[in-house]
Coordinates of C-alpha atoms in Angstrom, one line a residue:
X1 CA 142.4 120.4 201.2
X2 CA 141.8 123.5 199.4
X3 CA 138.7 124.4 200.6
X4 CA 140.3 124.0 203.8
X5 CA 143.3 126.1 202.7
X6 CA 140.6 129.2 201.4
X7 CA 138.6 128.7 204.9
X8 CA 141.9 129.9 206.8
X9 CA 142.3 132.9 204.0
X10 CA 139.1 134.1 204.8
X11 CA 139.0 133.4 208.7
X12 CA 140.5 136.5 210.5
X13 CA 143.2 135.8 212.9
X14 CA 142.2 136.0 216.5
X15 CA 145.4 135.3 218.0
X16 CA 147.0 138.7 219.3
X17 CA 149.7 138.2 221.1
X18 CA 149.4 134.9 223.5
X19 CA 151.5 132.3 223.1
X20 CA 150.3 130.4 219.8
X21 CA 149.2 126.3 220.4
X22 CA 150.8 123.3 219.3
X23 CA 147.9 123.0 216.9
X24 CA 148.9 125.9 215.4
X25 CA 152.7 125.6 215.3
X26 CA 153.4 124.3 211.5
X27 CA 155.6 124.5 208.4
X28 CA 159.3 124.5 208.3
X29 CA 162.2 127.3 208.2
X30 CA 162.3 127.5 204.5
X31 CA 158.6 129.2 204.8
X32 CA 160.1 132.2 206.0
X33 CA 161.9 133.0 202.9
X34 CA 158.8 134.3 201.3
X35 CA 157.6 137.0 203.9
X36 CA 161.1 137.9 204.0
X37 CA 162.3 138.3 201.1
X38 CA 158.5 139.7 199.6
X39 CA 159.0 142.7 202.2
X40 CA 162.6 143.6 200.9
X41 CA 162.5 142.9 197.1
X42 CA 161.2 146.4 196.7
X43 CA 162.7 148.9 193.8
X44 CA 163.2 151.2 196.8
X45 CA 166.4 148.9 197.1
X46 CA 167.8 150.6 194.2
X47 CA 167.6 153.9 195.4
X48 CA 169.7 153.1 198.0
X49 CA 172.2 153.6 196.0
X50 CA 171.9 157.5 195.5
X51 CA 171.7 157.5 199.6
X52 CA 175.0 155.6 200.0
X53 CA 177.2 157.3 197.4
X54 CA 175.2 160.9 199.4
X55 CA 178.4 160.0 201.7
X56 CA 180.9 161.1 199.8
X57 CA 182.4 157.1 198.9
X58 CA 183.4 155.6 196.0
X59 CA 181.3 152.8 194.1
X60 CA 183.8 149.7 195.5
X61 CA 183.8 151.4 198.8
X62 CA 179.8 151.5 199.0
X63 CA 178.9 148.2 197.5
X64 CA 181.6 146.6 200.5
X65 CA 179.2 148.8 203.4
X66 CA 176.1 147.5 201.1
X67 CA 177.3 143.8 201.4
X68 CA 178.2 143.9 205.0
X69 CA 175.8 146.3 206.0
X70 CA 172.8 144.5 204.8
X71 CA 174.4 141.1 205.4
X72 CA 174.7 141.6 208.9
X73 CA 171.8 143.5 210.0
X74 CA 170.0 140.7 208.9
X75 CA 171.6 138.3 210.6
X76 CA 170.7 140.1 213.9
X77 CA 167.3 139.5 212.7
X78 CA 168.0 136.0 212.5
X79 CA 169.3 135.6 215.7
X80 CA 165.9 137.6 217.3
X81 CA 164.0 135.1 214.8
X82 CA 164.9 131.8 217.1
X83 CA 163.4 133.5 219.9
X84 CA 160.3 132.9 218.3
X85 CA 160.3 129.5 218.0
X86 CA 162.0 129.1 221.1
X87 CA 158.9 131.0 222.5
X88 CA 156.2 130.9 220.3
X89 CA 154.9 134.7 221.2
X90 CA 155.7 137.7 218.9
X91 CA 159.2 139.5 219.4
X92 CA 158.2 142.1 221.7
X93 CA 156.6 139.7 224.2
X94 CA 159.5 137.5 224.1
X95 CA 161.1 140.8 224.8
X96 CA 159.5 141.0 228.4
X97 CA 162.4 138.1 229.6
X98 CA 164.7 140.8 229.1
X99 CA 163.5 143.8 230.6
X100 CA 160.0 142.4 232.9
X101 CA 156.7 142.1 232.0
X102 CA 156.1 145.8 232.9
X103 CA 159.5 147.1 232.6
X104 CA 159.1 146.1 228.5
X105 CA 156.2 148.2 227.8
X106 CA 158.5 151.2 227.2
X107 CA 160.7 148.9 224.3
X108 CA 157.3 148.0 223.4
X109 CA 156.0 151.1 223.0
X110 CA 159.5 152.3 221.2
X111 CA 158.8 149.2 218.5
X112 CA 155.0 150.5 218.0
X113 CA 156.4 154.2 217.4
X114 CA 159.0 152.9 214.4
X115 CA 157.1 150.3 212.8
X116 CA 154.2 152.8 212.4
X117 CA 157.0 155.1 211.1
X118 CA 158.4 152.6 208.3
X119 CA 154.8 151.8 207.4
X120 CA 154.0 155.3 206.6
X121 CA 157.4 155.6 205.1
X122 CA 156.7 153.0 202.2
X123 CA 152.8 154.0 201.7
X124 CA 153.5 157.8 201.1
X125 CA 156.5 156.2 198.6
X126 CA 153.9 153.8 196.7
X127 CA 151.2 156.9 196.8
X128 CA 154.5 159.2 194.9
X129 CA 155.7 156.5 192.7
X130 CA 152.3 155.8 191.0
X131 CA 151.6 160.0 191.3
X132 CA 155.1 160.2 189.4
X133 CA 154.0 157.2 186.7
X134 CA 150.9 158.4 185.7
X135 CA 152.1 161.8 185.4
X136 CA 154.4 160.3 182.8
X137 CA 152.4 158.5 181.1
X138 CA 149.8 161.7 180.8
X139 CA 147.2 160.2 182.5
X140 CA 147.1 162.9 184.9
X141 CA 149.7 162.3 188.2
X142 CA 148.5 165.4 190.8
X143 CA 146.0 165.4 193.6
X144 CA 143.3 163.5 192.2
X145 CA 145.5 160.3 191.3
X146 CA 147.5 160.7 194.5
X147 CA 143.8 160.3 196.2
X148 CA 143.3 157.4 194.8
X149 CA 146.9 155.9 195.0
X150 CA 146.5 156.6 198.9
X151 CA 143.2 154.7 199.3
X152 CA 144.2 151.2 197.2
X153 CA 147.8 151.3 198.7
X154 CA 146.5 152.1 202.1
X155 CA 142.9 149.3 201.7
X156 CA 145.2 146.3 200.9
X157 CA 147.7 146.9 203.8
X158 CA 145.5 147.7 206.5
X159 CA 142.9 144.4 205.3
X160 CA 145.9 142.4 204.8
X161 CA 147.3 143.5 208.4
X162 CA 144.2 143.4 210.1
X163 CA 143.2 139.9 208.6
X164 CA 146.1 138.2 210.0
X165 CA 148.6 135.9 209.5
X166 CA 147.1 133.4 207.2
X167 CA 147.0 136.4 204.7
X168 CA 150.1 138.1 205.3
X169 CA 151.9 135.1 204.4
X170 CA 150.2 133.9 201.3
X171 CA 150.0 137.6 200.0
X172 CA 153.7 137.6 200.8
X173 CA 154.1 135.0 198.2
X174 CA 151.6 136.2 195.7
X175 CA 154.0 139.5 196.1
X176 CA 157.4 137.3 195.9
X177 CA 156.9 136.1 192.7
X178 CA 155.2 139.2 190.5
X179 CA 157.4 141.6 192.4
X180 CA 160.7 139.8 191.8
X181 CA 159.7 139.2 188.0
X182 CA 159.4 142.7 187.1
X183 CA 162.4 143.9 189.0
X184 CA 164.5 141.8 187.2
X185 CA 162.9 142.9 183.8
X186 CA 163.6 147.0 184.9
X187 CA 167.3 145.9 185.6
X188 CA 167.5 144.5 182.3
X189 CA 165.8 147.4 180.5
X190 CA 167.6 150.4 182.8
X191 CA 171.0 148.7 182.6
X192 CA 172.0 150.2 179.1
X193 CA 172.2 153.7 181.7
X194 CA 175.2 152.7 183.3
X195 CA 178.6 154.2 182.8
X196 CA 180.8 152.2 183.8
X197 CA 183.7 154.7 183.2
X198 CA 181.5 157.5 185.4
X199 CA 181.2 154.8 187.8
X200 CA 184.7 153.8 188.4
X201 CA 186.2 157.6 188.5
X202 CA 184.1 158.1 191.6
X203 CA 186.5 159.7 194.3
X204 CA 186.8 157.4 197.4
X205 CA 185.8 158.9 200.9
X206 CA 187.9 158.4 204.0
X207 CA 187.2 155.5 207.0
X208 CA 184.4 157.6 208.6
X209 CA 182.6 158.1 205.4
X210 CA 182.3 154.8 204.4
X211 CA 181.4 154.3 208.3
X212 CA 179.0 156.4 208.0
X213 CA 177.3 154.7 204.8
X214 CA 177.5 151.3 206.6
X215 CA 175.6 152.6 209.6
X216 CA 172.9 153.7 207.7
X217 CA 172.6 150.8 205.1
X218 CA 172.3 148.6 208.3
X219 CA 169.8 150.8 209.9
X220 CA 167.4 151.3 206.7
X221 CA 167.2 147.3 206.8
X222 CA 168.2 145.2 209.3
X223 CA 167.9 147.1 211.9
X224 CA 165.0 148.7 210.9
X225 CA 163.1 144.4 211.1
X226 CA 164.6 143.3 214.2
X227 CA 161.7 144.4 216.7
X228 CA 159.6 142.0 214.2
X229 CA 162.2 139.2 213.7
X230 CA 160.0 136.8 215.8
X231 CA 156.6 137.4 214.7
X232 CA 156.7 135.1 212.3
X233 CA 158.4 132.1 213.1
X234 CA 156.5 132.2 216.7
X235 CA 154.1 129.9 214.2
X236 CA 157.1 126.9 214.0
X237 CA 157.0 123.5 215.8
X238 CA 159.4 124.0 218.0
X239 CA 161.4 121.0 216.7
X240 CA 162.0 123.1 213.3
X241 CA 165.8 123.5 213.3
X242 CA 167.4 126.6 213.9
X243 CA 169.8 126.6 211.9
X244 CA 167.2 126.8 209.2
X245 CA 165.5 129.9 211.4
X246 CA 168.3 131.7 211.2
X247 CA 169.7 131.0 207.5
X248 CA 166.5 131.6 205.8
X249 CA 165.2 134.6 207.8
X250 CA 169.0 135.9 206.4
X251 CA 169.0 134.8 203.4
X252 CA 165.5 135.8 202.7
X253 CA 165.6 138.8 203.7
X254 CA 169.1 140.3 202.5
X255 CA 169.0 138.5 198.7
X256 CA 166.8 141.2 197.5
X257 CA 168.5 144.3 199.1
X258 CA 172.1 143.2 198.2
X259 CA 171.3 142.6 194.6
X260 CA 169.2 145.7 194.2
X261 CA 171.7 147.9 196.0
X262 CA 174.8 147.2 194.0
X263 CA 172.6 147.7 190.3
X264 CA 171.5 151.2 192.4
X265 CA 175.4 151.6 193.2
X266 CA 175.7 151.3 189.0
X267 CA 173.1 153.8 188.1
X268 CA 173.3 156.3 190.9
X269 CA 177.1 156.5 190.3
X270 CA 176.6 157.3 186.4
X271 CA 173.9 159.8 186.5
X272 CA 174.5 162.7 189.1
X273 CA 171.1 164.4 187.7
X274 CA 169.3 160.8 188.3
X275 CA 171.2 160.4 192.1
X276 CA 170.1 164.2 193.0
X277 CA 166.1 163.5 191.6
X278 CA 165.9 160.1 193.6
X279 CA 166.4 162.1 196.8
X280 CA 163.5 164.3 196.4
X281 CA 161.0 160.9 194.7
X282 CA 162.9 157.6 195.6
X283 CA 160.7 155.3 193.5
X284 CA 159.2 157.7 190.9
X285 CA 163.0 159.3 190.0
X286 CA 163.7 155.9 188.6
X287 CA 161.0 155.7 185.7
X288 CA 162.9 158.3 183.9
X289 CA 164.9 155.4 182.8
X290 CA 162.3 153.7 181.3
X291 CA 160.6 153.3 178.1
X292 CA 157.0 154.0 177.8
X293 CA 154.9 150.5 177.3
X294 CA 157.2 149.5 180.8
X295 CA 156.0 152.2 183.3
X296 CA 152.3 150.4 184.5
X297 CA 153.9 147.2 185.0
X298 CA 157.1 149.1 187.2
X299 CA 154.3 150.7 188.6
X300 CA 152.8 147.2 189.9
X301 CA 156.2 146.1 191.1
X302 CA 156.7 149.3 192.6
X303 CA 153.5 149.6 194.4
X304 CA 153.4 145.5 195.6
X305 CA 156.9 145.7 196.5
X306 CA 156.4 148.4 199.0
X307 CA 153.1 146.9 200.0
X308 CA 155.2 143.8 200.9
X309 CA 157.2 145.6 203.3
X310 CA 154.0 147.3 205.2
X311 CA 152.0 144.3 205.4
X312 CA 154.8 143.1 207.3
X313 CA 155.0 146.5 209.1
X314 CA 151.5 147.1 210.0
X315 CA 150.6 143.3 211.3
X316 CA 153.8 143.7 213.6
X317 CA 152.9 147.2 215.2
X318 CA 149.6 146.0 216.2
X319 CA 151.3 143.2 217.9
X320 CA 153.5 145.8 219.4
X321 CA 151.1 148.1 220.5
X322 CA 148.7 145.2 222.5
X323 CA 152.4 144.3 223.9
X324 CA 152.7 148.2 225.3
X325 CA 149.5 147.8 227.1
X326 CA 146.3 148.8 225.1
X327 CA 144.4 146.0 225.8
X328 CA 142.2 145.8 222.2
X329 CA 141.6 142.4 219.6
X330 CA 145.1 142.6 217.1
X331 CA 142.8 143.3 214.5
X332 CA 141.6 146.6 215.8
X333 CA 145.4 147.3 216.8
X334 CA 146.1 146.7 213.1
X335 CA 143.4 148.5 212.4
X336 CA 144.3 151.8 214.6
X337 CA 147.8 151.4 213.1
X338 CA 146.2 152.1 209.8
X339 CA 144.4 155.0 210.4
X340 CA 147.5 156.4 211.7
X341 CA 149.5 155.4 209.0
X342 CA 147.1 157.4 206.7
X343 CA 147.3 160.2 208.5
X344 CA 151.2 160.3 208.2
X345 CA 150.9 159.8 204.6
X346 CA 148.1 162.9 203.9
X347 CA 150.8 164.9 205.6
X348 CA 153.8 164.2 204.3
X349 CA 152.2 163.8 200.5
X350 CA 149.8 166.7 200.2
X351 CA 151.7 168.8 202.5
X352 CA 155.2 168.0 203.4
X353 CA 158.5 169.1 201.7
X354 CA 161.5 167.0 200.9
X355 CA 161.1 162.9 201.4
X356 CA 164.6 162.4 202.3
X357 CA 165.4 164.9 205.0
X358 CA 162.6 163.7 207.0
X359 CA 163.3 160.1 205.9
X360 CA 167.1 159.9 207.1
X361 CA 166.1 162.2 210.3
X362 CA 163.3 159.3 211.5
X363 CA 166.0 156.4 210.4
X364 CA 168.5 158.3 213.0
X365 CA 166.9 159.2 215.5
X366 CA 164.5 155.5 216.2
X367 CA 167.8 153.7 214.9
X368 CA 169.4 154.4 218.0
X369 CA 167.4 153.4 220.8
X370 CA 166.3 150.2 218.5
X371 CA 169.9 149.6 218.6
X372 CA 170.6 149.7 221.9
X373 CA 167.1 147.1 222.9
X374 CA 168.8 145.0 220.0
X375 CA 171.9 144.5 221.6
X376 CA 170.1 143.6 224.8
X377 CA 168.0 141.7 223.1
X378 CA 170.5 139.5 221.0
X379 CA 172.7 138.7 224.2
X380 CA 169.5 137.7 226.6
X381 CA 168.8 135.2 223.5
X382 CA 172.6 134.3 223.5
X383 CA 172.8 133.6 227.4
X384 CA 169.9 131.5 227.1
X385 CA 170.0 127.6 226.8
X386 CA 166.2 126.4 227.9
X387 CA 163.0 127.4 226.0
X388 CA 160.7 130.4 227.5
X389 CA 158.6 129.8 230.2
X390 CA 155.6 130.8 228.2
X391 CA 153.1 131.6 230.5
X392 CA 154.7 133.4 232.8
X393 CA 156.0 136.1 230.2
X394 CA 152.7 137.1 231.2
X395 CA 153.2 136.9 234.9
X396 CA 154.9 140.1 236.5
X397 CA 155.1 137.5 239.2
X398 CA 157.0 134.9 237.9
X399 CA 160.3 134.3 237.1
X400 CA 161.0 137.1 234.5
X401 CA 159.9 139.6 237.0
X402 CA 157.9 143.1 236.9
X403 CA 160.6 145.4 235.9
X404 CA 164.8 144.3 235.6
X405 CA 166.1 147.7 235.9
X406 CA 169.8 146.9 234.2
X407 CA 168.7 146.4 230.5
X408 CA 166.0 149.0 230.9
X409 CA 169.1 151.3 232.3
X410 CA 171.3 150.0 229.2
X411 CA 168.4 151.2 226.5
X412 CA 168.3 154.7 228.0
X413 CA 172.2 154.9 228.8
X414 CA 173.0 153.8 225.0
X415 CA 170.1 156.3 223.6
X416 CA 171.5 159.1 225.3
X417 CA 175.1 158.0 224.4
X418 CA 174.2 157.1 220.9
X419 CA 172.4 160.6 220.3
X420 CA 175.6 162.6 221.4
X421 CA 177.2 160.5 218.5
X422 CA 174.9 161.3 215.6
X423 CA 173.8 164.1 213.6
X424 CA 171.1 165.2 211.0
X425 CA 171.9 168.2 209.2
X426 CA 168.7 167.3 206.9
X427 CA 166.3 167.8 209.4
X428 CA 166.4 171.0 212.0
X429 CA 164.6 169.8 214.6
X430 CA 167.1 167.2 215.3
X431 CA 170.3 170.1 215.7
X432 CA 170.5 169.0 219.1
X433 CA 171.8 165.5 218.2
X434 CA 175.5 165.2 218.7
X435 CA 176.3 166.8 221.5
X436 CA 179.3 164.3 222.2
X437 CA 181.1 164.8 219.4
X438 CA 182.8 168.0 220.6
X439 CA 183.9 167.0 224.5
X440 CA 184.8 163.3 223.1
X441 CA 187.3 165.3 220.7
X442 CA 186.0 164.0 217.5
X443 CA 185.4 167.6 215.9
X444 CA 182.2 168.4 217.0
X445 CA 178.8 168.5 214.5
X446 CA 180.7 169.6 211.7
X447 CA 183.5 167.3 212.0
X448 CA 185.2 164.0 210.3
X449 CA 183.0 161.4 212.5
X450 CA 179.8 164.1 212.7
X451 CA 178.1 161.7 209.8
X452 CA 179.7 158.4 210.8
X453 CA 176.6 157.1 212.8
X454 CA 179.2 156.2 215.6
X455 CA 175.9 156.4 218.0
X456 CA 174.2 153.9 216.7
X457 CA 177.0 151.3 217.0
X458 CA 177.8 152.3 220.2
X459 CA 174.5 151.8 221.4
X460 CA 174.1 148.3 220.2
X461 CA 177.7 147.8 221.6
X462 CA 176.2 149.3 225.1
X463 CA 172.7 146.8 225.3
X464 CA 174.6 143.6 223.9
X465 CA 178.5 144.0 226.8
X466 CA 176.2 145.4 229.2
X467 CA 173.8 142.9 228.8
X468 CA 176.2 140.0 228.4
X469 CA 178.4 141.0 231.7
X470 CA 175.4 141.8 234.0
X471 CA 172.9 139.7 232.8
X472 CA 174.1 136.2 232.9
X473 CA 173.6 135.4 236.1
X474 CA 170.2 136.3 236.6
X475 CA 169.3 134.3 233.2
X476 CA 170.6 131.6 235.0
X477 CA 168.3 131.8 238.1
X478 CA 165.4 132.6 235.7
X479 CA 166.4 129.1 233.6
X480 CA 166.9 127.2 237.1
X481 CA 163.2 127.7 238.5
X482 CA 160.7 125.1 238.3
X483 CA 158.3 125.7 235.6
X484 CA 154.7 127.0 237.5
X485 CA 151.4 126.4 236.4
X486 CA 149.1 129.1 235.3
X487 CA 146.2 130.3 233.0
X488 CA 147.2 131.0 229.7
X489 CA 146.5 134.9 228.9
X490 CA 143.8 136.2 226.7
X491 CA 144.3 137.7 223.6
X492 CA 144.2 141.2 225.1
X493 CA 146.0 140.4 227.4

C-alpha cells in the first residue's frame, strides 16, 4: 500500500480537464479540508487586518464584516464545490452548462487572467517576506536573497502545479500541519503587542464604510476561490454526500481566515506605525513583532503558507486556460502559468512601487466580473436537480448548446454596472471606474458610497436574479433530454 501510495506521488497527472472516471473518483468530503484550509491558513490573514480597519471602522465593526465576509464568500464556494461532484470536470468546464460550450471560453478566459493574478500576488509576498526576514536577521535581505527567494518559491509551486493532483493534495497536508503550528506559536509570541485600550477607542465608520470593508474582505477570499471551487471535489464518488461538500469546503477554507483576521483586527488596531508598514510589506511588516531565534521558523510558515494558496492557484489556471481553448497537456498549461507568474513577480519585486495600491486595484477590478459569472453560476447550480450530462459539456451540439447569450449578457451587463459602482483611488489607471456613482446620486468618486464596493454586489445580484428568472426554463429542457451517446474528449480537448 505505500509503495502504491509513492507510485501516484511520483506519476504526473495526465488528466486535464475531461471528465475524471469512476476509477478515479475516491475519498470522502472531509478530504477537502486539507487543500482548503492549507491555501488560507497563511499569515497574510493577519494583515488583513490593517486593510479592513484602512476603511475608516472601528474594531467590533470590522471583526462583524470579517466574520460575515469571509463566512459567506466561502460558502458560495461551497455551493460551486457540489458542481464538481455532481459533474466530475473542473469548475470552469462545468461552467460551459451555463453559458455553452463556446459561449464559456470568455468566463474561462476571465478565470485564467485572476488565478494567474492571485498566484503572482502570494509569490512576490513570499519572495518580500523572506527579503524582509533575512534582512533582519543580518544575513543580507536585497537583490541577491530576493533572487534566490523567487527561484525556491516559484520551483515548488510550478512542480507541485504542474505534477498534478496527487501532489497538490498531499503537499496540501504536509503544508496544513507545519503551517498551522507556527501560526499559532506567532499569535502567542506577538500577542503581548496588543492594546486593548488602543483597540477599543477606535472611532466607528458609518454603514457604507463598514460596506465597504465587507466587500473587500469577501472579495480577497471567497470570491477570489470560487472559479476553483470544483476542481477538487470533481475527484468524489458521486455518492459522497453533499452536505459534507459543502460544510467542509466552508469550513475548511474560512477557519484559518476568521481566526487570523480578528488577532490582525488586535494588532493592527494597537499599532498605527505597524498598520501603516503592513501596507507597503504585508508579511515582512509583521516580523517586527518578533523576537530574534523566531524569525526563520515565521519565515517557513510564512513562505509554505503562501505556497499553499498558489499551488492551489496555479493547478486551477492551467485547468482554466485548456477550458479557454489552448488545446496543450495541463501540465504544460501549469507550466506556461508559471513562467508567467514569474514574470509578474520580477516586476512588481525588483521594479514595482507600492504592494497594496496595485494589490486592492487587481482585487477590484477582476472582483467584479468574477462576481457577476458567480452569481450566474450559483443559480444554474441551484435550478438544477439531475447530474451533468458529462459528455456533452464537450459537445457545442448537445444539449448545453454553443453559446446561451442571457448569462453571457448578464456577465457583461453586471461588469459594466458593477464598474460604475466602484472606485480605486490607489491605483490611477483605474480613475475611470465609478462613473455611476454621480448620475445614480450617490455623490460621485469622492462620495459616501465611492469606497463601498456597491459594484461588486450588484453584479453578483445581476448573474444570480437574472440568471434565476430567465434561466429556469431552459435548465429544465436541458435536464428533460435524453442522455446521447458520445466519445469522451481528450485531455486537450
Amino acid at each position: 500500500m505505500a509503495s502504491d501510495a509513492r507510485t501516484e506521488l511520483l506519476r504526473l497527472e495526465r488528466n486535464g480537464i475531461e471528465v475524471i472516471t469512476e476509477a478515479e473518483r475516491t475519498g470522502r468530503p472531509r478530504s477537502l479540508f486539507w487543500p482548503w484550509f492549507a491555501s488560507n491558513i497563511s499569515v497574510l490573514g493577519v494583515s488583513y487586518g490593517a486593510f479592513t480597519l484602512a476603511f475608516g471602522v472601528s474594531f467590533a465593526q470590522a471583526a462583524i464584516a470579517g466574520v460575515i465576509g469571509v463566512v459567506i464568500s466561502f460558502a458560495l464556494c461551497g455551493v460551486i464545490a457540489l458542481a464538481g461532484k455532481r459533474g466530475s470536470a473542473p469548475t470552469m468546464v462545468l461552467s460551459r452548462a451555463a453559458f455553452g460550450v463556446n459561449g464559456n471560453r470568455l468566463t474561462a478566459a476571465l478565470s485564467w487572467l485572476l488565478t494567474v493574478g492571485w498566484e503572482t500576488v502570494l509569490v512576490i509576498l513570499a519572495t518580500l517576506a523572506t527579503s524582509t526576514v533575512f534582512t533582519r536577521l543580518g544575513w543580507g535581505g536585497g537583490t541577491g536573497t530576493k533572487v534566490v527567494a523567487l527561484i525556491v518559491v516559484s520551483a515548488v509551486t510550478v512542480l507541485a502545479g504542474v505534477a498534478g493532483f496527487a501532489v497538490v493534495m498531499r503537499l496540501q497536508t504536509i503544508i496544513t500541519l507545519v503551517t498551522a503550528v507556527l501560526t499559532v506559536v506567532y499569535m502567542v509570541l506577538a500577542a503581548g503587542h496588543i492594546s486593548w485600550p488602543a483597540v477599543s477607542s477606535l472611532p466607528a465608520g458609518s454603514a457604507q464604510q463598514v460596506m465597504g470593508a465587507l466587500v473587500f474582505l469577501m472579495t480577497g477570499f471567497g470570491l477570489g476561490w470560487v472559479n476553483a471551487a470544483a476542481d477538487y471535489s470533481r475527484y468524489l464518488p458521486r455518492s459522497a454526500s453533499s452536505r459534507g461538500v459543502f460544510g467542509w469546503t466552508t469550513f475548511g477554507a474560512a477557519l484559518g481566515p476568521v481566526l487570523l483576521l480578528v488577532f490582525g483586527l488586535l494588532l493592527a488596531g494597537s499599532s498605527t506605525s505597524l498598520s501603516d508598514a503592513i501596507g507597503a510589506d504585508p508579511i515582512g511588516a509583521l516580523t517586527t513583532l518578533l523576537p530574534t531565534w523566531f524569525l526563520v521558523p515565521f519565515a517557513i510558515g510564512a513562505v509554505l503558507g503562501l505556497i499553499g494558496g498558489a499551488v492551489l492557484d496555479i493547478y486551477s489556471s492551467g485547468l482554466a486556460l485548456l477550458t479557454a481553448g489552448v488545446r496543450i497537456p495541463r501540465y504544460l498549461a501549469a507550466a506556461v502559468d508559471g513562467v508567467i507568474m514569474i514574470a509578474g513577480t520580477i516586476y512588481v519585486v525588483f521594479f514595482g512601487n507600492s504592494f497594496i495600491g496595485a494589490f486592492q486595484g487587481f482585487l477590484i477590478t477582476l472582483g467584479v466580473p468574477i462576481a457577476a459569472w458567480c452569481g450566474v453560476m450559483l443559480a444554474d447550480v441551484a435550478l438544477r436537480r439531475r447530474d451533468y450530462a458529462e459528455d456533452e459539456l464537450f459537445d457545442p451540439r448537445g444539449r448545453y448548446g454553443n453559446v446561451r447569450p442571457l448569462p453571457l449578457t448578464l456577465v457583461v451587463v453586471g461588469t459594466a454596472v458593477g464598474w460604475g459602482l466602484v472606485t480605486n483611488s490607489f491605483a490611477g489607471w483605474l480613475g475611470w471606474q465609478g462613473y455611476l456613482l454621480g448620475p445614480l446620486g450617490l455623490g460621485g468618486r469622492e462620495g459616501p458610497w465611492a469606497y463601498a464596493g456597491l459594484g461588486i454586489l450588484v453584479a453578483l445580484v445581476i448573474g444570480l436574479v437574472g440568471t434565476l428568472i430567465g434561466s429556469a426554463r431552459a435548465v429544465r429542457r436541458q435536464e428533460s433530454e435524453p442522455d446521447r451517446l458520445s466519445v469522451r474528449p481528450s485531455p486537450a480537448s
